[in-house]
């Protein structure tokens, strides 16, 4: 029987899944074989409990949702398994050098990048909010490098996902319970991870006090999948630099420097007097003379590459500009210097998604369900009526004008946003987070607008029972 490469890959994948299931079953002592978990550190066993609990539930529900969510969940699981491998290694090795640790973190970093790239490549997905929630929070896997406060870092990444999980809950709350369960299962991963970190890695990843020092070539000691050859050993650590007399010379130079400083005023006795005819501001003719005039060191300039035979492209090719209706979604993307963009044939069930538009103006006529501005700069938006929400995310210098009514405007991770309300939209709720330079302009009887800044500075105090937050006026 001839085995193809595809067949072998499928076999290895099946074997890996079988091993993962066996590892999940063999959690406690006496449950598998001789029941020995004595070779596994306590915090690795606790992490396995997290994988068997919240993570397994998240994977299960993601498979039920299917499509892009299921694919994304598989990528997240791969990242978590990569983190487990690092935990196993840390439990049996002493802390490595900074450079070696950076290399050991590469697999986790690559998994994070894969998860985030999947979101970027599927912006047209119907489950884009799910992909965004995962993509915004997956950097939490990097807690292993966030000493001395890994727990708060995970909390911050979880908060970044909340913006999108709230949108999912709002959309599916009374429509599809499975989507609500997905949100709860996903967020519980990071909640449980925070508790795990607080118990075992409060100030940073805990390394073993014994055993060899981890190096770039160190691999996780976990057994390879059955039937697969063991991985080749990693490259040896770089040889230690040969001893030299540079440290002695440096010490001597420093001693001489301090000896000169300690001379006090006598330190200037060796300086040469500069007469007026040698000063450029008193003798302008010196500026026009050729040859070196400056006696000081040459200013630093960036080194030029030695060879320009294959210069890297300066800019990546521009994505095509779009203004089209895709199903029920209007897509306006990659528009630059377009001052007359108009969407006029709208319906109540349609939404508009505006992405990466620069120095442009968009007018949306009629009544529409929602509008999202994402990663835009210097964009002007004018619309009639929105029955849901207008969201501005990751943008700069945005101007939004409401001609009719809108119940809610959300501003998130945006610097510079002016919102012009109409008389019919004065009851609009404006929700902001991680944003600055926001102003709301209210119409007056004379047809002008009065500008009111949105607070950015707050004061929080403990009143004995709960935290109370109030707006703080900026002093000065």
Short mmCIF file of C-alpha atoms in Angstrom, two decimals:
data_model
loop_
_atom_site.label_atom_id
_atom_site.label_comp_id
_atom_site.label_asym_id
_atom_site.label_seq_id
_atom_site.Cartn_x
_atom_site.Cartn_y
_atom_site.Cartn_z
CA UNK A 1 0.00 0.00 0.00
CA UNK A 2 1.47 3.34 -1.03
CA UNK A 3 1.19 6.24 1.42
CA UNK A 4 0.98 9.75 0.07
CA UNK A 5 2.12 12.84 1.95
CA UNK A 6 -1.52 13.84 2.51
CA UNK A 7 -2.30 10.40 3.99
CA UNK A 8 0.65 10.65 6.36
CA UNK A 9 -0.39 14.14 7.47
CA UNK A 10 -3.92 12.93 8.17
CA UNK A 11 -2.60 9.97 10.16
CA UNK A 12 -0.33 12.17 12.28
CA UNK A 13 -3.23 14.59 12.89
CA UNK A 14 -5.46 11.73 14.08
CA UNK A 15 -2.72 10.41 16.35
CA UNK A 16 -2.16 13.87 17.84
CA UNK A 17 -5.88 14.21 18.61
CA UNK A 18 -5.85 10.76 20.23
CA UNK A 19 -2.91 11.72 22.44
CA UNK A 20 -4.67 14.96 23.45
CA UNK A 21 -7.77 13.00 24.47
CA UNK A 22 -5.64 10.57 26.49
CA UNK A 23 -3.89 13.46 28.22
CA UNK A 24 -7.27 14.96 29.13
CA UNK A 25 -8.48 11.65 30.59
CA UNK A 26 -5.27 11.11 32.57
CA UNK A 27 -5.70 14.16 34.78
CA UNK A 28 -5.72 12.65 38.27
CA UNK A 29 -3.46 10.03 39.88
CA UNK A 30 -4.55 6.46 39.38
CA UNK A 31 -6.65 7.21 36.31
CA UNK A 32 -4.25 6.18 33.59
CA UNK A 33 -1.72 3.35 33.64
CA UNK A 34 0.19 3.55 36.88
CA UNK A 35 -1.63 6.78 37.62
CA UNK A 36 1.59 8.75 37.98
CA UNK A 37 1.25 12.50 37.66
CA UNK A 38 4.28 12.99 39.87
CA UNK A 39 6.43 13.93 36.85
CA UNK A 40 4.16 16.86 35.97
CA UNK A 41 4.33 20.11 37.91
CA UNK A 42 1.25 21.19 39.80
CA UNK A 43 0.76 24.31 37.72
CA UNK A 44 0.93 22.25 34.50
CA UNK A 45 -1.79 19.96 35.86
CA UNK A 46 -3.86 23.05 36.72
CA UNK A 47 -3.43 24.36 33.17
CA UNK A 48 -4.57 20.97 31.87
CA UNK A 49 -7.69 21.43 33.97
CA UNK A 50 -8.32 24.74 32.21
CA UNK A 51 -7.90 23.01 28.83
CA UNK A 52 -10.29 20.23 29.81
CA UNK A 53 -12.86 22.69 31.19
CA UNK A 54 -13.48 26.15 29.67
CA UNK A 55 -11.34 25.55 26.58
CA UNK A 56 -13.03 22.22 25.76
CA UNK A 57 -16.46 23.86 26.17
CA UNK A 58 -15.42 26.72 23.87
CA UNK A 59 -14.16 24.27 21.23
CA UNK A 60 -17.35 22.23 21.47
CA UNK A 61 -19.70 25.20 20.99
CA UNK A 62 -17.49 26.63 18.22
CA UNK A 63 -17.90 23.36 16.31
CA UNK A 64 -21.66 23.68 16.69
CA UNK A 65 -21.57 27.24 15.36
CA UNK A 66 -19.29 26.02 12.55
CA UNK A 67 -17.77 27.96 9.66
CA UNK A 68 -15.14 30.58 10.40
CA UNK A 69 -15.76 30.35 14.15
CA UNK A 70 -14.82 26.67 14.17
CA UNK A 71 -11.64 27.29 12.17
CA UNK A 72 -10.71 30.16 14.46
CA UNK A 73 -11.26 27.98 17.54
CA UNK A 74 -8.84 25.37 16.18
CA UNK A 75 -6.19 28.08 15.81
CA UNK A 76 -6.82 29.28 19.38
CA UNK A 77 -6.49 25.70 20.66
CA UNK A 78 -3.16 25.32 18.85
CA UNK A 79 -1.93 28.49 20.57
CA UNK A 80 -2.99 27.19 23.99
CA UNK A 81 -1.20 23.89 23.39
CA UNK A 82 1.92 25.82 22.43
CA UNK A 83 1.64 27.69 25.73
CA UNK A 84 1.26 24.41 27.59
CA UNK A 85 4.50 23.19 26.03
CA UNK A 86 6.26 26.29 27.38
CA UNK A 87 4.79 25.69 30.85
CA UNK A 88 6.04 22.10 30.85
CA UNK A 89 9.52 23.30 29.88
CA UNK A 90 9.50 26.03 32.54
CA UNK A 91 8.56 23.46 35.19
CA UNK A 92 11.74 21.48 34.44
CA UNK A 93 14.25 24.19 33.53
CA UNK A 94 15.73 27.24 35.18
CA UNK A 95 14.97 30.70 33.81
CA UNK A 96 16.84 31.40 30.55
CA UNK A 97 18.57 34.55 29.39
CA UNK A 98 16.46 37.30 27.86
CA UNK A 99 17.53 36.50 24.28
CA UNK A 100 16.89 32.78 24.72
CA UNK A 101 13.46 33.47 26.26
CA UNK A 102 12.51 35.63 23.27
CA UNK A 103 13.27 32.70 20.98
CA UNK A 104 11.26 30.33 23.16
CA UNK A 105 8.25 32.66 22.88
CA UNK A 106 8.29 32.60 19.07
CA UNK A 107 5.84 29.66 18.67
CA UNK A 108 3.24 31.42 20.84
CA UNK A 109 3.79 34.70 18.98
CA UNK A 110 3.32 32.94 15.64
CA UNK A 111 0.04 31.36 16.79
CA UNK A 112 -1.25 34.78 17.89
CA UNK A 113 -0.35 36.17 14.46
CA UNK A 114 -2.18 33.33 12.69
CA UNK A 115 -5.35 34.02 14.69
CA UNK A 116 -5.23 37.75 13.97
CA UNK A 117 -4.43 37.29 10.26
CA UNK A 118 -7.47 35.01 9.89
CA UNK A 119 -9.70 37.86 11.06
CA UNK A 120 -8.10 40.31 8.64
CA UNK A 121 -8.55 37.91 5.71
CA UNK A 122 -12.23 37.35 6.50
CA UNK A 123 -13.60 40.85 7.03
CA UNK A 124 -16.61 39.95 4.91
CA UNK A 125 -17.55 37.07 7.20
CA UNK A 126 -21.07 36.99 8.66
CA UNK A 127 -19.43 36.11 11.98
CA UNK A 128 -16.96 38.98 11.89
CA UNK A 129 -17.82 40.04 15.46
CA UNK A 130 -16.85 36.56 16.70
CA UNK A 131 -13.56 36.71 14.82
CA UNK A 132 -12.88 40.21 16.14
CA UNK A 133 -13.56 39.25 19.76
CA UNK A 134 -11.02 36.44 19.53
CA UNK A 135 -8.51 38.46 17.53
CA UNK A 136 -8.55 41.39 19.97
CA UNK A 137 -8.06 39.20 23.05
CA UNK A 138 -5.74 36.43 21.80
CA UNK A 139 -2.59 38.47 22.72
CA UNK A 140 -3.48 37.41 26.30
CA UNK A 141 -1.44 34.28 25.52
CA UNK A 142 1.59 36.55 25.87
CA UNK A 143 1.09 36.81 29.67
CA UNK A 144 4.12 34.54 30.10
CA UNK A 145 6.32 37.50 29.15
CA UNK A 146 4.44 40.16 31.13
CA UNK A 147 6.24 40.16 34.49
CA UNK A 148 5.56 41.47 37.08
CA UNK A 149 1.82 41.84 36.31
CA UNK A 150 0.67 39.04 33.98
CA UNK A 151 -2.83 38.87 35.49
CA UNK A 152 -3.80 42.51 34.81
CA UNK A 153 -2.46 42.10 31.27
CA UNK A 154 -4.89 39.25 30.60
CA UNK A 155 -7.68 41.37 32.08
CA UNK A 156 -6.81 44.21 29.70
CA UNK A 157 -6.91 41.88 26.68
CA UNK A 158 -10.24 40.46 27.86
CA UNK A 159 -11.68 43.97 28.08
CA UNK A 160 -10.65 44.52 24.46
CA UNK A 161 -12.87 41.58 23.46
CA UNK A 162 -15.87 42.87 25.40
CA UNK A 163 -16.66 45.50 22.77
CA UNK A 164 -17.34 42.77 20.21
CA UNK A 165 -18.87 40.20 22.57
CA UNK A 166 -21.42 42.82 23.65
CA UNK A 167 -22.37 43.29 20.02
CA UNK A 168 -22.87 39.53 19.68
CA UNK A 169 -25.04 39.42 22.79
CA UNK A 170 -27.09 42.36 21.56
CA UNK A 171 -27.65 40.74 18.18
CA UNK A 172 -28.42 37.18 19.32
CA UNK A 173 -29.75 37.60 22.90
CA UNK A 174 -33.32 36.64 22.07
CA UNK A 175 -32.60 34.93 18.76
CA UNK A 176 -29.93 32.23 19.14
CA UNK A 177 -28.95 30.92 22.60
CA UNK A 178 -26.00 29.05 21.11
CA UNK A 179 -24.29 32.34 20.25
CA UNK A 180 -24.81 33.59 23.81
CA UNK A 181 -23.32 30.35 25.17
CA UNK A 182 -20.35 30.82 22.83
CA UNK A 183 -19.64 34.26 24.32
CA UNK A 184 -19.85 32.91 27.88
CA UNK A 185 -17.60 29.95 27.08
CA UNK A 186 -14.97 32.08 25.35
CA UNK A 187 -14.79 34.76 28.04
CA UNK A 188 -14.62 32.09 30.76
CA UNK A 189 -11.26 30.96 29.30
CA UNK A 190 -9.65 34.29 30.15
CA UNK A 191 -11.48 34.59 33.48
CA UNK A 192 -10.18 31.17 34.54
CA UNK A 193 -6.73 32.01 33.19
CA UNK A 194 -6.59 35.10 35.42
CA UNK A 195 -7.42 32.97 38.46
CA UNK A 196 -4.81 30.42 37.37
CA UNK A 197 -2.14 33.10 37.03
CA UNK A 198 -3.02 34.61 40.40
CA UNK A 199 -2.50 31.20 42.05
CA UNK A 200 0.64 29.97 40.29
CA UNK A 201 2.34 32.86 38.43
CA UNK A 202 1.38 36.01 40.34
CA UNK A 203 4.43 38.08 39.36
CA UNK A 204 5.45 36.24 36.21
CA UNK A 205 6.07 32.79 34.75
CA UNK A 206 7.39 30.45 37.46
CA UNK A 207 10.58 28.61 36.49
CA UNK A 208 12.11 25.60 38.17
CA UNK A 209 14.80 26.19 40.79
CA UNK A 210 16.64 23.06 39.67
CA UNK A 211 17.47 21.42 36.37
CA UNK A 212 19.36 22.86 33.40
CA UNK A 213 18.99 26.43 32.25
CA UNK A 214 16.57 26.70 29.32
CA UNK A 215 18.18 27.69 26.03
CA UNK A 216 16.97 28.44 22.51
CA UNK A 217 17.26 24.76 21.58
CA UNK A 218 15.34 23.48 24.58
CA UNK A 219 12.26 21.48 23.67
CA UNK A 220 9.29 20.51 25.75
CA UNK A 221 9.95 17.11 27.38
CA UNK A 222 6.43 15.88 26.59
CA UNK A 223 6.30 12.69 24.58
CA UNK A 224 5.87 12.95 20.80
CA UNK A 225 2.74 11.51 19.15
CA UNK A 226 2.75 7.75 18.81
CA UNK A 227 4.29 6.54 15.58
CA UNK A 228 6.03 9.80 14.91
CA UNK A 229 9.77 10.16 15.03
CA UNK A 230 11.15 12.29 17.85
CA UNK A 231 11.99 15.84 16.80
CA UNK A 232 15.64 16.58 16.00
CA UNK A 233 17.59 18.33 18.74
CA UNK A 234 17.67 22.10 18.58
CA UNK A 235 20.78 24.05 17.72
CA UNK A 236 23.39 24.24 20.48
CA UNK A 237 23.65 27.49 22.40
CA UNK A 238 26.08 30.01 20.93
CA UNK A 239 29.64 29.63 22.26
CA UNK A 240 30.63 31.96 25.06
CA UNK A 241 32.74 34.89 23.87
CA UNK A 242 36.44 34.47 24.31
CA UNK A 243 37.85 36.33 27.31
CA UNK A 244 39.46 39.62 26.44
CA UNK A 245 41.04 42.52 28.18
CA UNK A 246 38.22 44.90 27.19
CA UNK A 247 36.67 44.82 30.67
CA UNK A 248 40.03 45.75 32.20
CA UNK A 249 40.46 48.55 29.68
CA UNK A 250 36.93 49.83 30.40
CA UNK A 251 37.62 49.89 34.13
CA UNK A 252 40.86 51.79 33.57
CA UNK A 253 39.10 54.30 31.28
CA UNK A 254 36.38 54.91 33.86
CA UNK A 255 38.98 55.41 36.60
CA UNK A 256 40.79 57.97 34.48
CA UNK A 257 37.52 59.76 33.71
CA UNK A 258 36.60 60.07 37.40
CA UNK A 259 40.13 61.21 38.23
CA UNK A 260 39.73 64.06 35.71
CA UNK A 261 36.30 65.02 37.07
CA UNK A 262 37.68 65.16 40.60
CA UNK A 263 40.21 67.78 39.53
CA UNK A 264 37.44 70.38 39.93
CA UNK A 265 38.08 73.69 38.19
CA UNK A 266 41.50 72.48 37.05
CA UNK A 267 39.80 70.24 34.50
CA UNK A 268 39.47 73.23 32.10
CA UNK A 269 43.18 74.05 32.16
CA UNK A 270 43.85 71.87 29.13
CA UNK A 271 41.25 73.53 26.88
CA UNK A 272 42.49 75.66 23.97
CA UNK A 273 41.38 79.32 23.80
CA UNK A 274 39.22 80.19 20.76
CA UNK A 275 39.83 83.72 19.49
CA UNK A 276 37.14 85.86 17.79
CA UNK A 277 38.60 85.31 14.30
CA UNK A 278 38.03 81.56 14.76
CA UNK A 279 34.31 81.93 15.69
CA UNK A 280 31.88 81.51 12.79
CA UNK A 281 29.26 83.85 14.25
CA UNK A 282 31.88 86.66 14.41
CA UNK A 283 33.68 85.72 11.21
CA UNK A 284 31.02 84.69 8.62
CA UNK A 285 33.71 84.09 6.00
CA UNK A 286 34.57 80.82 7.74
CA UNK A 287 31.16 79.38 6.73
CA UNK A 288 31.97 79.75 3.05
CA UNK A 289 35.41 78.16 3.24
CA UNK A 290 35.90 74.63 2.07
CA UNK A 291 37.33 71.88 4.19
CA UNK A 292 36.33 70.76 7.62
CA UNK A 293 35.37 73.60 9.92
CA UNK A 294 33.72 71.61 12.72
CA UNK A 295 36.18 70.07 15.15
CA UNK A 296 33.55 68.05 17.02
CA UNK A 297 32.26 64.60 16.17
CA UNK A 298 30.23 64.07 13.02
CA UNK A 299 26.46 63.85 13.63
CA UNK A 300 25.04 60.36 13.55
CA UNK A 301 23.54 59.22 10.27
CA UNK A 302 21.78 55.95 9.66
CA UNK A 303 24.06 53.43 7.95
CA UNK A 304 23.30 52.78 4.31
CA UNK A 305 22.86 49.20 3.15
CA UNK A 306 25.96 47.73 1.57
CA UNK A 307 24.11 46.31 -1.38
CA UNK A 308 21.01 47.58 -3.16
CA UNK A 309 20.82 44.85 -5.74
CA UNK A 310 17.45 43.59 -4.46
CA UNK A 311 15.80 46.48 -2.62
CA UNK A 312 12.68 45.59 -0.68
CA UNK A 313 9.48 47.18 -1.94
CA UNK A 314 8.75 50.39 -0.06
CA UNK A 315 5.01 49.95 0.06
CA UNK A 316 2.69 47.00 -0.33
CA UNK A 317 0.24 47.10 -3.22
CA UNK A 318 -2.91 49.05 -2.43
CA UNK A 319 -6.11 47.14 -1.92
CA UNK A 320 -8.83 47.95 -4.43
CA UNK A 321 -11.37 50.62 -3.51
CA UNK A 322 -14.86 49.24 -2.91
CA UNK A 323 -18.37 50.66 -2.70
CA UNK A 324 -20.76 47.79 -3.18
CA UNK A 325 -23.74 46.01 -1.65
CA UNK A 326 -22.92 42.47 -0.54
CA UNK A 327 -26.07 40.76 0.64
CA UNK A 328 -27.41 43.15 3.29
CA UNK A 329 -24.05 44.83 3.93
CA UNK A 330 -22.79 47.95 2.19
CA UNK A 331 -18.99 47.68 1.95
CA UNK A 332 -17.06 50.92 1.58
CA UNK A 333 -13.35 50.10 1.72
CA UNK A 334 -9.94 51.61 0.87
CA UNK A 335 -11.34 54.89 -0.47
CA UNK A 336 -8.82 57.76 -0.67
CA UNK A 337 -9.52 61.43 -1.46
CA UNK A 338 -13.08 60.58 -2.48
CA UNK A 339 -15.32 63.52 -1.57
CA UNK A 340 -18.57 62.48 -3.24
CA UNK A 341 -19.32 58.97 -1.99
CA UNK A 342 -23.09 58.44 -1.75
CA UNK A 343 -25.25 55.46 -0.74
CA UNK A 344 -28.84 56.27 -1.63
CA UNK A 345 -30.70 53.02 -2.31
CA UNK A 346 -30.95 51.83 1.31
CA UNK A 347 -33.28 49.54 3.25
CA UNK A 348 -34.00 49.16 6.94
CA UNK A 349 -32.33 45.72 7.20
CA UNK A 350 -29.07 46.86 5.61
CA UNK A 351 -25.86 47.78 7.44
CA UNK A 352 -22.87 49.80 6.28
CA UNK A 353 -19.25 48.84 7.01
CA UNK A 354 -16.67 51.52 6.20
CA UNK A 355 -13.06 50.30 6.41
CA UNK A 356 -9.73 52.03 5.89
CA UNK A 357 -11.01 55.12 4.10
CA UNK A 358 -8.85 58.24 4.15
CA UNK A 359 -9.57 61.91 3.48
CA UNK A 360 -13.02 61.13 2.12
CA UNK A 361 -16.69 62.05 2.61
CA UNK A 362 -19.57 59.55 2.67
CA UNK A 363 -23.29 60.36 2.64
CA UNK A 364 -25.85 57.67 3.47
CA UNK A 365 -29.44 58.53 2.58
CA UNK A 366 -32.58 56.95 3.94
CA UNK A 367 -32.99 54.71 6.99
CA UNK A 368 -30.44 51.98 7.69
CA UNK A 369 -29.87 49.46 10.50
CA UNK A 370 -26.30 50.33 11.59
CA UNK A 371 -23.06 51.97 10.45
CA UNK A 372 -19.49 50.99 11.41
CA UNK A 373 -16.37 53.06 10.73
CA UNK A 374 -13.21 50.99 11.20
CA UNK A 375 -9.59 52.16 10.82
CA UNK A 376 -10.48 55.36 8.97
CA UNK A 377 -8.66 58.71 8.93
CA UNK A 378 -10.00 62.18 8.14
CA UNK A 379 -13.40 60.82 7.16
CA UNK A 380 -16.64 62.77 7.09
CA UNK A 381 -19.89 60.84 7.49
CA UNK A 382 -23.36 62.33 6.93
CA UNK A 383 -26.42 60.11 7.37
CA UNK A 384 -30.17 60.46 7.71
CA UNK A 385 -31.50 57.83 10.13
CA UNK A 386 -30.02 54.79 11.89
CA UNK A 387 -32.27 52.49 13.93
CA UNK A 388 -29.46 50.63 15.67
CA UNK A 389 -25.99 52.02 16.37
CA UNK A 390 -23.20 54.03 14.75
CA UNK A 391 -19.77 52.72 15.76
CA UNK A 392 -16.38 54.38 15.27
CA UNK A 393 -13.42 52.07 15.93
CA UNK A 394 -9.63 52.49 15.62
CA UNK A 395 -9.95 55.75 13.71
CA UNK A 396 -8.60 59.32 13.68
CA UNK A 397 -10.02 62.74 12.82
CA UNK A 398 -13.62 61.68 12.21
CA UNK A 399 -16.60 63.98 11.69
CA UNK A 400 -20.10 62.54 11.94
CA UNK A 401 -23.28 64.50 11.24
CA UNK A 402 -26.74 63.19 12.08
CA UNK A 403 -29.51 64.64 9.90
CA UNK A 404 -32.34 62.57 11.41
CA UNK A 405 -32.28 60.23 14.41
CA UNK A 406 -29.86 57.70 15.94
CA UNK A 407 -30.26 56.02 19.35
CA UNK A 408 -26.59 55.24 20.10
CA UNK A 409 -23.14 56.33 18.92
CA UNK A 410 -20.14 54.30 20.12
CA UNK A 411 -16.58 55.66 19.95
CA UNK A 412 -13.79 53.18 20.70
CA UNK A 413 -10.00 53.55 20.33
CA UNK A 414 -10.39 56.75 18.34
CA UNK A 415 -8.42 60.02 18.52
CA UNK A 416 -10.33 63.05 17.30
CA UNK A 417 -14.06 62.72 16.74
CA UNK A 418 -16.67 65.46 16.20
CA UNK A 419 -20.34 64.46 16.39
CA UNK A 420 -22.91 66.94 15.01
CA UNK A 421 -26.35 66.12 16.36
CA UNK A 422 -29.65 67.21 14.87
CA UNK A 423 -32.60 68.55 16.88
CA UNK A 424 -34.29 65.17 16.54
CA UNK A 425 -31.29 63.25 17.89
CA UNK A 426 -30.56 65.16 21.10
CA UNK A 427 -31.58 62.08 23.14
CA UNK A 428 -28.79 60.04 21.52
CA UNK A 429 -26.55 58.05 23.89
CA UNK A 430 -22.80 58.44 23.24
CA UNK A 431 -20.61 55.65 24.63
CA UNK A 432 -16.83 56.10 24.51
CA UNK A 433 -13.80 54.02 25.53
CA UNK A 434 -10.05 54.47 25.11
CA UNK A 435 -10.61 57.58 22.96
CA UNK A 436 -9.53 61.24 23.06
CA UNK A 437 -10.38 64.65 21.61
CA UNK A 438 -14.09 63.94 21.34
CA UNK A 439 -16.60 66.75 20.94
CA UNK A 440 -20.38 66.80 20.60
CA UNK A 441 -21.91 69.76 18.76
CA UNK A 442 -25.47 70.74 19.68
CA UNK A 443 -27.61 72.83 17.27
CA UNK A 444 -28.79 76.28 18.41
CA UNK A 445 -31.89 78.27 17.46
CA UNK A 446 -29.83 80.38 15.06
CA UNK A 447 -28.68 77.39 13.06
CA UNK A 448 -25.18 77.32 14.50
CA UNK A 449 -23.63 74.65 16.73
CA UNK A 450 -22.33 74.84 20.29
CA UNK A 451 -19.41 72.55 21.02
CA UNK A 452 -19.18 70.43 24.18
CA UNK A 453 -16.12 68.24 24.93
CA UNK A 454 -16.63 64.64 26.06
CA UNK A 455 -14.81 64.01 29.39
CA UNK A 456 -11.60 62.01 29.21
CA UNK A 457 -10.35 62.27 32.79
CA UNK A 458 -12.04 60.54 35.72
CA UNK A 459 -11.60 60.10 39.45
CA UNK A 460 -12.43 56.83 41.20
CA UNK A 461 -12.75 56.44 44.98
CA UNK A 462 -13.83 53.67 47.33
CA UNK A 463 -16.84 54.73 49.40
CA UNK A 464 -16.69 51.75 51.74
CA UNK A 465 -18.99 49.56 49.67
CA UNK A 466 -18.14 50.10 46.03
CA UNK A 467 -16.03 52.14 43.61
CA UNK A 468 -17.53 55.51 42.68
CA UNK A 469 -16.28 57.22 39.52
CA UNK A 470 -16.85 60.87 38.69
CA UNK A 471 -15.67 63.21 35.95
CA UNK A 472 -12.61 65.27 36.85
CA UNK A 473 -12.05 68.70 35.40
CA UNK A 474 -8.54 69.11 33.99
CA UNK A 475 -6.66 71.62 36.13
CA UNK A 476 -5.21 74.74 34.49
#
